Amino acid sequence: MLQNIFDTHSHYDDEAFDEDREELLTKVLPEGGVVRVVDCAVDLLTSVKVLDIAHEYDMVYAALGYHPEQAADERKGDLDVIAELLEKEEKAVAVGEIGLDYHWEDNAPRETQVDLFSRQLALSKDLGLPVIIHDRDAHGDTMECLQKYRPSGVLHCFSGSVEMMREATKLGIYIGLGGVVTFKNARKAVEVAAEVPLEYLVLETDAPYMAPTPFRGKRNNSTYIAYVAEKIAEVRGMEPQKLIDICNENGKRLFQMTD
Ligand code: NI
């Protein structure tokens, strides 16, 4: 069985885990080879919830921030509270998840999203923390913001081309890959998986979403990263355990974890 799995992007605060969160985080994940998880907030309320979970479970770390799909809900002062939490809470390791989502028509206007994203990129620089970036159908503006602010961080569930991956890694940005690489129609993600410099690759679930084949459409959890690792290792012609070990070290470097 594969060991030493670091899930760099999850949402264990989601209500999909209300029934068995305790059992997952104390039993199922550790027994499935998972050693570390970053749980990502999407607004102020989830930031508090994610921190609670990180305090309760050793293996869980917190990313706090405002997701682009929540941009319209932002109230004055929310980011100040998030900034305070990021500054004082030791288990808060990143600003996330933040970014741009131009996929859904009913999301906030692009200018509103870019403004919120920019303020959080500036915040990450002030605090010296990495960012976890959500980029859906917004590659051009995302890269423009990264060029402008030069944060450290990761493009989660990377959906760009090999060319964009090269541009991002040149800026020092990590590439997060998950369940999508196992999907039948995943030509672009598989190309990126084959070409990404190994020192910039991290693994993730986005649980409860994005479960890999053969669990596609079901609730995801961090143990399923084994399937993602096997697929990427196969594409690269290497041992899955070796890949997981390297990605674990990459994740620790990305989130400035010393132990
Ligand atoms: Ni997510």
PDB file of C-alpha atoms and ligand atoms in Angstrom:
ATOM      1  CA  MET A   1       0.000   0.000   0.000  1.00  0.00           C
ATOM      2  CA  LEU A   2       1.138   3.539  -0.759  1.00  0.00           C
ATOM      3  CA  GLN A   3       2.233   5.680   2.213  1.00  0.00           C
ATOM      4  CA  ASN A   4       3.226   9.260   2.961  1.00  0.00           C
ATOM      5  CA  ILE A   5       0.364  10.875   1.017  1.00  0.00           C
ATOM      6  CA  PHE A   6       0.057  14.678   1.347  1.00  0.00           C
ATOM      7  CA  ASP A   7      -3.319  16.002   0.136  1.00  0.00           C
ATOM      8  CA  THR A   8      -2.622  19.674  -0.627  1.00  0.00           C
ATOM      9  CA  HIS A   9      -6.250  20.630  -1.322  1.00  0.00           C
ATOM     10  CA  SER A  10      -9.405  19.398   0.376  1.00  0.00           C
ATOM     11  CA  HIS A  11     -12.650  20.614   1.951  1.00  0.00           C
ATOM     12  CA  TYR A  12     -13.239  18.393   4.999  1.00  0.00           C
ATOM     13  CA  ASP A  13     -15.307  21.222   6.472  1.00  0.00           C
ATOM     14  CA  ASP A  14     -17.923  20.466   3.767  1.00  0.00           C
ATOM     15  CA  GLU A  15     -21.246  19.103   5.005  1.00  0.00           C
ATOM     16  CA  ALA A  16     -20.618  16.007   2.873  1.00  0.00           C
ATOM     17  CA  PHE A  17     -18.304  14.953   5.729  1.00  0.00           C
ATOM     18  CA  ASP A  18     -20.585  15.871   8.651  1.00  0.00           C
ATOM     19  CA  GLU A  19     -21.561  12.256   9.250  1.00  0.00           C
ATOM     20  CA  ASP A  20     -18.136  10.669   9.477  1.00  0.00           C
ATOM     21  CA  ARG A  21     -15.495  13.426   9.567  1.00  0.00           C
ATOM     22  CA  GLU A  22     -14.071  12.110  12.847  1.00  0.00           C
ATOM     23  CA  GLU A  23     -13.750   8.556  11.564  1.00  0.00           C
ATOM     24  CA  LEU A  24     -12.164   9.709   8.305  1.00  0.00           C
ATOM     25  CA  LEU A  25      -9.580  11.989   9.888  1.00  0.00           C
ATOM     26  CA  THR A  26      -8.625   9.700  12.762  1.00  0.00           C
ATOM     27  CA  LYS A  27      -8.909   6.283  11.097  1.00  0.00           C
ATOM     28  CA  VAL A  28      -9.670   5.995   7.386  1.00  0.00           C
ATOM     29  CA  LEU A  29      -7.067   8.516   6.202  1.00  0.00           C
ATOM     30  CA  PRO A  30      -4.168   7.465   8.459  1.00  0.00           C
ATOM     31  CA  GLU A  31      -4.860   3.793   7.685  1.00  0.00           C
ATOM     32  CA  GLY A  32      -4.985   4.676   3.982  1.00  0.00           C
ATOM     33  CA  GLY A  33      -1.470   6.122   4.010  1.00  0.00           C
ATOM     34  CA  VAL A  34      -2.416   9.806   4.321  1.00  0.00           C
ATOM     35  CA  VAL A  35      -0.091  11.817   6.576  1.00  0.00           C
ATOM     36  CA  ARG A  36      -1.064  15.425   5.896  1.00  0.00           C
ATOM     37  CA  VAL A  37      -3.986  17.435   4.539  1.00  0.00           C
ATOM     38  CA  VAL A  38      -4.552  21.117   3.744  1.00  0.00           C
ATOM     39  CA  ASP A  39      -8.207  22.062   4.191  1.00  0.00           C
ATOM     40  CA  CYS A  40      -9.281  25.117   2.172  1.00  0.00           C
ATOM     41  CA  ALA A  41     -11.847  27.690   3.216  1.00  0.00           C
ATOM     42  CA  VAL A  42     -14.018  29.580   0.706  1.00  0.00           C
ATOM     43  CA  ASP A  43     -15.184  32.549   2.858  1.00  0.00           C
ATOM     44  CA  LEU A  44     -15.036  33.882   6.422  1.00  0.00           C
ATOM     45  CA  LEU A  45     -17.458  31.348   7.885  1.00  0.00           C
ATOM     46  CA  THR A  46     -15.594  28.357   6.441  1.00  0.00           C
ATOM     47  CA  SER A  47     -12.274  29.943   7.471  1.00  0.00           C
ATOM     48  CA  VAL A  48     -13.384  29.622  11.085  1.00  0.00           C
ATOM     49  CA  LYS A  49     -14.659  26.076  10.514  1.00  0.00           C
ATOM     50  CA  VAL A  50     -11.482  24.975   8.742  1.00  0.00           C
ATOM     51  CA  LEU A  51      -9.382  26.345  11.613  1.00  0.00           C
ATOM     52  CA  ASP A  52     -11.493  24.420  14.141  1.00  0.00           C
ATOM     53  CA  ILE A  53     -10.830  21.214  12.228  1.00  0.00           C
ATOM     54  CA  ALA A  54      -7.103  21.989  11.978  1.00  0.00           C
ATOM     55  CA  HIS A  55      -6.985  22.522  15.745  1.00  0.00           C
ATOM     56  CA  GLU A  56      -8.780  19.255  16.410  1.00  0.00           C
ATOM     57  CA  TYR A  57      -6.781  17.001  14.089  1.00  0.00           C
ATOM     58  CA  ASP A  58      -2.976  16.970  13.964  1.00  0.00           C
ATOM     59  CA  MET A  59      -2.746  16.032  10.290  1.00  0.00           C
ATOM     60  CA  VAL A  60      -4.969  18.892   9.103  1.00  0.00           C
ATOM     61  CA  TYR A  61      -3.636  22.351   8.173  1.00  0.00           C
ATOM     62  CA  ALA A  62      -5.741  25.345   7.179  1.00  0.00           C
ATOM     63  CA  ALA A  63      -5.904  27.648   4.165  1.00  0.00           C
ATOM     64  CA  LEU A  64      -8.027  30.739   4.781  1.00  0.00           C
ATOM     65  CA  GLY A  65      -9.471  33.015   2.134  1.00  0.00           C
ATOM     66  CA  TYR A  66     -12.319  34.048  -0.146  1.00  0.00           C
ATOM     67  CA  HIS A  67     -13.170  31.893  -3.167  1.00  0.00           C
ATOM     68  CA  PRO A  68     -14.189  33.684  -6.402  1.00  0.00           C
ATOM     69  CA  GLU A  69     -17.598  31.968  -6.391  1.00  0.00           C
ATOM     70  CA  GLN A  70     -18.235  33.630  -2.999  1.00  0.00           C
ATOM     71  CA  ALA A  71     -17.007  37.062  -4.150  1.00  0.00           C
ATOM     72  CA  ALA A  72     -20.507  38.581  -4.161  1.00  0.00           C
ATOM     73  CA  ASP A  73     -20.969  37.657  -0.462  1.00  0.00           C
ATOM     74  CA  GLU A  74     -17.908  39.503   0.815  1.00  0.00           C
ATOM     75  CA  ARG A  75     -18.756  41.974   3.557  1.00  0.00           C
ATOM     76  CA  LYS A  76     -16.622  44.908   4.588  1.00  0.00           C
ATOM     77  CA  GLY A  77     -14.081  43.778   7.136  1.00  0.00           C
ATOM     78  CA  ASP A  78     -14.208  40.062   6.268  1.00  0.00           C
ATOM     79  CA  LEU A  79     -10.712  40.074   4.805  1.00  0.00           C
ATOM     80  CA  ASP A  80      -9.359  41.931   7.840  1.00  0.00           C
ATOM     81  CA  VAL A  81     -10.620  39.147  10.108  1.00  0.00           C
ATOM     82  CA  ILE A  82      -9.158  36.506   7.779  1.00  0.00           C
ATOM     83  CA  ALA A  83      -5.848  38.405   7.767  1.00  0.00           C
ATOM     84  CA  GLU A  84      -5.782  38.452  11.582  1.00  0.00           C
ATOM     85  CA  LEU A  85      -6.455  34.716  11.740  1.00  0.00           C
ATOM     86  CA  LEU A  86      -3.755  34.003   9.157  1.00  0.00           C
ATOM     87  CA  GLU A  87      -1.292  36.032  11.165  1.00  0.00           C
ATOM     88  CA  LYS A  88      -1.930  34.559  14.592  1.00  0.00           C
ATOM     89  CA  GLU A  89      -2.894  30.935  13.909  1.00  0.00           C
ATOM     90  CA  GLU A  90       0.078  28.612  13.547  1.00  0.00           C
ATOM     91  CA  LYS A  91      -1.870  25.997  11.610  1.00  0.00           C
ATOM     92  CA  ALA A  92      -2.966  28.517   8.986  1.00  0.00           C
ATOM     93  CA  VAL A  93      -0.394  27.890   6.251  1.00  0.00           C
ATOM     94  CA  ALA A  94      -1.822  29.581   3.136  1.00  0.00           C
ATOM     95  CA  VAL A  95      -4.232  32.137   1.697  1.00  0.00           C
ATOM     96  CA  GLY A  96      -6.813  30.025  -0.103  1.00  0.00           C
ATOM     97  CA  GLU A  97      -8.648  29.155  -1.883  1.00  0.00           C
ATOM     98  CA  ILE A  98      -8.649  32.317  -3.951  1.00  0.00           C
ATOM     99  CA  GLY A  99      -8.689  33.067  -7.657  1.00  0.00           C
ATOM    100  CA  LEU A 100     -10.927  33.608 -10.657  1.00  0.00           C
ATOM    101  CA  ASP A 101     -13.893  31.608 -11.945  1.00  0.00           C
ATOM    102  CA  TYR A 102     -15.337  32.758 -15.267  1.00  0.00           C
ATOM    103  CA  HIS A 103     -17.158  29.479 -15.860  1.00  0.00           C
ATOM    104  CA  TRP A 104     -20.450  30.257 -14.147  1.00  0.00           C
ATOM    105  CA  GLU A 105     -22.655  33.039 -15.492  1.00  0.00           C
ATOM    106  CA  ASP A 106     -24.031  33.911 -12.058  1.00  0.00           C
ATOM    107  CA  ASN A 107     -20.600  34.454 -10.463  1.00  0.00           C
ATOM    108  CA  ALA A 108     -19.645  38.011  -9.526  1.00  0.00           C
ATOM    109  CA  PRO A 109     -18.493  40.239 -12.445  1.00  0.00           C
ATOM    110  CA  ARG A 110     -14.895  39.764 -13.564  1.00  0.00           C
ATOM    111  CA  GLU A 111     -13.762  43.135 -12.167  1.00  0.00           C
ATOM    112  CA  THR A 112     -15.136  42.207  -8.738  1.00  0.00           C
ATOM    113  CA  GLN A 113     -13.326  38.861  -8.843  1.00  0.00           C
ATOM    114  CA  VAL A 114     -10.033  40.377  -9.994  1.00  0.00           C
ATOM    115  CA  ASP A 115     -10.285  42.997  -7.240  1.00  0.00           C
ATOM    116  CA  LEU A 116     -10.878  40.373  -4.523  1.00  0.00           C
ATOM    117  CA  PHE A 117      -8.128  38.121  -5.914  1.00  0.00           C
ATOM    118  CA  SER A 118      -5.680  41.043  -6.078  1.00  0.00           C
ATOM    119  CA  ARG A 119      -6.317  42.097  -2.484  1.00  0.00           C
ATOM    120  CA  GLN A 120      -5.680  38.537  -1.309  1.00  0.00           C
ATOM    121  CA  LEU A 121      -2.513  38.225  -3.409  1.00  0.00           C
ATOM    122  CA  ALA A 122      -1.275  41.440  -1.789  1.00  0.00           C
ATOM    123  CA  LEU A 123      -2.230  40.031   1.621  1.00  0.00           C
ATOM    124  CA  SER A 124      -0.233  36.843   0.974  1.00  0.00           C
ATOM    125  CA  LYS A 125       2.815  38.960   0.180  1.00  0.00           C
ATOM    126  CA  ASP A 126       2.343  41.026   3.367  1.00  0.00           C
ATOM    127  CA  LEU A 127       2.064  37.897   5.489  1.00  0.00           C
ATOM    128  CA  GLY A 128       4.767  35.911   3.682  1.00  0.00           C
ATOM    129  CA  LEU A 129       2.343  33.058   3.013  1.00  0.00           C
ATOM    130  CA  PRO A 130       1.719  31.048  -0.180  1.00  0.00           C
ATOM    131  CA  VAL A 131      -1.580  31.180  -2.065  1.00  0.00           C
ATOM    132  CA  ILE A 132      -3.850  28.352  -3.256  1.00  0.00           C
ATOM    133  CA  ILE A 133      -5.287  29.434  -6.587  1.00  0.00           C
ATOM    134  CA  HIS A 134      -8.548  28.417  -8.227  1.00  0.00           C
ATOM    135  CA  ASP A 135      -8.486  29.241 -11.970  1.00  0.00           C
ATOM    136  CA  ARG A 136     -11.471  28.146 -14.015  1.00  0.00           C
ATOM    137  CA  ASP A 137     -11.738  29.444 -17.575  1.00  0.00           C
ATOM    138  CA  ALA A 138      -9.687  32.450 -16.495  1.00  0.00           C
ATOM    139  CA  HIS A 139      -6.124  31.528 -17.502  1.00  0.00           C
ATOM    140  CA  GLY A 140      -5.220  34.904 -19.057  1.00  0.00           C
ATOM    141  CA  ASP A 141      -6.278  37.081 -16.129  1.00  0.00           C
ATOM    142  CA  THR A 142      -4.895  34.580 -13.602  1.00  0.00           C
ATOM    143  CA  MET A 143      -1.441  34.666 -15.192  1.00  0.00           C
ATOM    144  CA  GLU A 144      -1.599  38.452 -15.417  1.00  0.00           C
ATOM    145  CA  CYS A 145      -2.293  38.692 -11.675  1.00  0.00           C
ATOM    146  CA  LEU A 146       0.526  36.240 -10.911  1.00  0.00           C
ATOM    147  CA  GLN A 147       2.952  38.235 -13.066  1.00  0.00           C
ATOM    148  CA  LYS A 148       1.916  41.407 -11.279  1.00  0.00           C
ATOM    149  CA  TYR A 149       2.036  40.183  -7.653  1.00  0.00           C
ATOM    150  CA  ARG A 150       4.617  37.368  -7.913  1.00  0.00           C
ATOM    151  CA  PRO A 151       3.258  35.345  -4.974  1.00  0.00           C
ATOM    152  CA  SER A 152       4.472  31.910  -3.979  1.00  0.00           C
ATOM    153  CA  GLY A 153       1.771  29.286  -4.287  1.00  0.00           C
ATOM    154  CA  VAL A 154       0.007  26.581  -6.250  1.00  0.00           C
ATOM    155  CA  LEU A 155      -2.398  26.507  -9.182  1.00  0.00           C
ATOM    156  CA  HIS A 156      -4.824  23.937  -7.843  1.00  0.00           C
ATOM    157  CA  CYS A 157      -6.628  21.439 -10.113  1.00  0.00           C
ATOM    158  CA  PHE A 158      -4.475  22.787 -12.925  1.00  0.00           C
ATOM    159  CA  SER A 159      -6.474  22.962 -16.162  1.00  0.00           C
ATOM    160  CA  GLY A 160      -4.151  24.969 -18.400  1.00  0.00           C
ATOM    161  CA  SER A 161      -1.902  23.902 -21.247  1.00  0.00           C
ATOM    162  CA  VAL A 162       1.683  22.655 -21.052  1.00  0.00           C
ATOM    163  CA  GLU A 163       2.747  26.146 -22.174  1.00  0.00           C
ATOM    164  CA  MET A 164       0.882  27.799 -19.311  1.00  0.00           C
ATOM    165  CA  MET A 165       2.367  25.259 -16.880  1.00  0.00           C
ATOM    166  CA  ARG A 166       5.852  26.243 -18.084  1.00  0.00           C
ATOM    167  CA  GLU A 167       5.073  29.942 -17.613  1.00  0.00           C
ATOM    168  CA  ALA A 168       3.716  29.305 -14.107  1.00  0.00           C
ATOM    169  CA  THR A 169       6.590  27.114 -12.909  1.00  0.00           C
ATOM    170  CA  LYS A 170       9.045  29.729 -14.215  1.00  0.00           C
ATOM    171  CA  LEU A 171       7.375  32.097 -11.733  1.00  0.00           C
ATOM    172  CA  GLY A 172       7.947  29.471  -9.030  1.00  0.00           C
ATOM    173  CA  ILE A 173       4.282  28.434  -8.916  1.00  0.00           C
ATOM    174  CA  TYR A 174       3.516  24.792  -8.090  1.00  0.00           C
ATOM    175  CA  ILE A 175       1.080  22.688 -10.119  1.00  0.00           C
ATOM    176  CA  GLY A 176      -1.657  20.766  -8.260  1.00  0.00           C
ATOM    177  CA  LEU A 177      -3.030  17.660  -9.955  1.00  0.00           C
ATOM    178  CA  GLY A 178      -5.867  15.432  -8.798  1.00  0.00           C
ATOM    179  CA  GLY A 179      -8.645  13.134  -9.969  1.00  0.00           C
ATOM    180  CA  VAL A 180      -8.941  14.698 -13.423  1.00  0.00           C
ATOM    181  CA  VAL A 181      -5.738  12.982 -14.651  1.00  0.00           C
ATOM    182  CA  THR A 182      -7.504   9.615 -14.285  1.00  0.00           C
ATOM    183  CA  PHE A 183     -10.540  10.634 -16.378  1.00  0.00           C
ATOM    184  CA  LYS A 184     -10.903   9.160 -19.846  1.00  0.00           C
ATOM    185  CA  ASN A 185     -11.053  12.559 -21.577  1.00  0.00           C
ATOM    186  CA  ALA A 186      -8.138  14.076 -19.662  1.00  0.00           C
ATOM    187  CA  ARG A 187      -5.706  14.622 -22.533  1.00  0.00           C
ATOM    188  CA  LYS A 188      -4.465  18.061 -21.400  1.00  0.00           C
ATOM    189  CA  ALA A 189      -4.039  17.152 -17.728  1.00  0.00           C
ATOM    190  CA  VAL A 190      -2.130  13.998 -18.676  1.00  0.00           C
ATOM    191  CA  GLU A 191       0.202  16.010 -20.924  1.00  0.00           C
ATOM    192  CA  VAL A 192       0.863  18.397 -18.041  1.00  0.00           C
ATOM    193  CA  ALA A 193       1.416  15.438 -15.682  1.00  0.00           C
ATOM    194  CA  ALA A 194       4.043  14.084 -18.069  1.00  0.00           C
ATOM    195  CA  GLU A 195       5.842  17.393 -18.593  1.00  0.00           C
ATOM    196  CA  VAL A 196       5.683  19.257 -15.270  1.00  0.00           C
ATOM    197  CA  PRO A 197       9.098  19.558 -13.584  1.00  0.00           C
ATOM    198  CA  LEU A 198       8.884  17.057 -10.727  1.00  0.00           C
ATOM    199  CA  GLU A 199       9.968  19.620  -8.121  1.00  0.00           C
ATOM    200  CA  TYR A 200       6.834  21.687  -8.885  1.00  0.00           C
ATOM    201  CA  LEU A 201       4.220  18.934  -8.683  1.00  0.00           C
ATOM    202  CA  VAL A 202       1.854  18.461  -5.735  1.00  0.00           C
ATOM    203  CA  LEU A 203      -1.064  16.034  -5.368  1.00  0.00           C
ATOM    204  CA  GLU A 204      -4.577  16.896  -4.239  1.00  0.00           C
ATOM    205  CA  THR A 205      -8.173  15.731  -4.043  1.00  0.00           C
ATOM    206  CA  ASP A 206     -10.481  18.775  -3.814  1.00  0.00           C
ATOM    207  CA  ALA A 207     -12.543  16.363  -1.677  1.00  0.00           C
ATOM    208  CA  PRO A 208     -15.487  15.912  -1.530  1.00  0.00           C
ATOM    209  CA  TYR A 209     -15.300  16.724  -5.275  1.00  0.00           C
ATOM    210  CA  MET A 210     -13.261  15.373  -8.189  1.00  0.00           C
ATOM    211  CA  ALA A 211     -12.975  11.716  -7.149  1.00  0.00           C
ATOM    212  CA  PRO A 212     -10.663   9.807  -9.516  1.00  0.00           C
ATOM    213  CA  THR A 213     -11.696   6.855 -11.636  1.00  0.00           C
ATOM    214  CA  PRO A 214     -13.007   4.304 -10.496  1.00  0.00           C
ATOM    215  CA  PHE A 215     -14.866   6.490  -7.972  1.00  0.00           C
ATOM    216  CA  ARG A 216     -15.754   9.302 -10.388  1.00  0.00           C
ATOM    217  CA  GLY A 217     -18.948  11.082  -9.260  1.00  0.00           C
ATOM    218  CA  LYS A 218     -18.741   9.664  -5.735  1.00  0.00           C
ATOM    219  CA  ARG A 219     -17.517  11.454  -2.616  1.00  0.00           C
ATOM    220  CA  ASN A 220     -13.763  11.904  -2.770  1.00  0.00           C
ATOM    221  CA  ASN A 221     -11.301  11.480   0.107  1.00  0.00           C
ATOM    222  CA  SER A 222      -7.528  11.784   0.445  1.00  0.00           C
ATOM    223  CA  THR A 223      -6.819   8.040   0.285  1.00  0.00           C
ATOM    224  CA  TYR A 224      -7.918   8.104  -3.379  1.00  0.00           C
ATOM    225  CA  ILE A 225      -4.786  10.120  -4.193  1.00  0.00           C
ATOM    226  CA  ALA A 226      -3.210   6.676  -4.584  1.00  0.00           C
ATOM    227  CA  TYR A 227      -5.078   6.354  -7.913  1.00  0.00           C
ATOM    228  CA  VAL A 228      -3.885   9.768  -9.043  1.00  0.00           C
ATOM    229  CA  ALA A 229      -0.291   8.937  -8.096  1.00  0.00           C
ATOM    230  CA  GLU A 230      -0.457   5.623  -9.927  1.00  0.00           C
ATOM    231  CA  LYS A 231      -1.682   7.314 -13.096  1.00  0.00           C
ATOM    232  CA  ILE A 232       0.944  10.093 -13.026  1.00  0.00           C
ATOM    233  CA  ALA A 233       3.714   7.623 -12.144  1.00  0.00           C
ATOM    234  CA  GLU A 234       2.682   5.423 -15.067  1.00  0.00           C
ATOM    235  CA  VAL A 235       2.776   8.393 -17.467  1.00  0.00           C
ATOM    236  CA  ARG A 236       6.232   9.361 -16.190  1.00  0.00           C
ATOM    237  CA  GLY A 237       7.592   5.811 -15.986  1.00  0.00           C
ATOM    238  CA  MET A 238       8.389   5.879 -12.290  1.00  0.00           C
ATOM    239  CA  GLU A 239       7.362   4.171  -9.031  1.00  0.00           C
ATOM    240  CA  PRO A 240       4.148   5.585  -7.477  1.00  0.00           C
ATOM    241  CA  GLN A 241       5.682   5.616  -3.991  1.00  0.00           C
ATOM    242  CA  LYS A 242       8.678   7.591  -5.235  1.00  0.00           C
ATOM    243  CA  LEU A 243       6.303  10.120  -6.840  1.00  0.00           C
ATOM    244  CA  ILE A 244       4.281  10.462  -3.623  1.00  0.00           C
ATOM    245  CA  ASP A 245       7.443  10.970  -1.556  1.00  0.00           C
ATOM    246  CA  ILE A 246       8.688  13.720  -3.868  1.00  0.00           C
ATOM    247  CA  CYS A 247       5.258  15.421  -3.911  1.00  0.00           C
ATOM    248  CA  ASN A 248       5.129  15.258  -0.117  1.00  0.00           C
ATOM    249  CA  GLU A 249       8.473  17.102   0.109  1.00  0.00           C
ATOM    250  CA  ASN A 250       7.259  19.617  -2.500  1.00  0.00           C
ATOM    251  CA  GLY A 251       4.114  20.280  -0.462  1.00  0.00           C
ATOM    252  CA  LYS A 252       6.126  20.837   2.716  1.00  0.00           C
ATOM    253  CA  ARG A 253       8.374  23.297   0.874  1.00  0.00           C
ATOM    254  CA  LEU A 254       5.385  25.073  -0.672  1.00  0.00           C
ATOM    255  CA  PHE A 255       3.646  25.527   2.696  1.00  0.00           C
ATOM    256  CA  GLN A 256       6.876  26.214   4.608  1.00  0.00           C
ATOM    257  CA  MET A 257       6.400  23.212   6.897  1.00  0.00           C
ATOM    258  CA  THR A 258       9.517  22.280   8.806  1.00  0.00           C
ATOM    259  CA  ASP A 259       8.582  18.913  10.319  1.00  0.00           C
TER     260      ASP A 259
HETATM  261 NI    NI B   1     -11.317  23.473  -3.745  1.00  0.00          NI
END
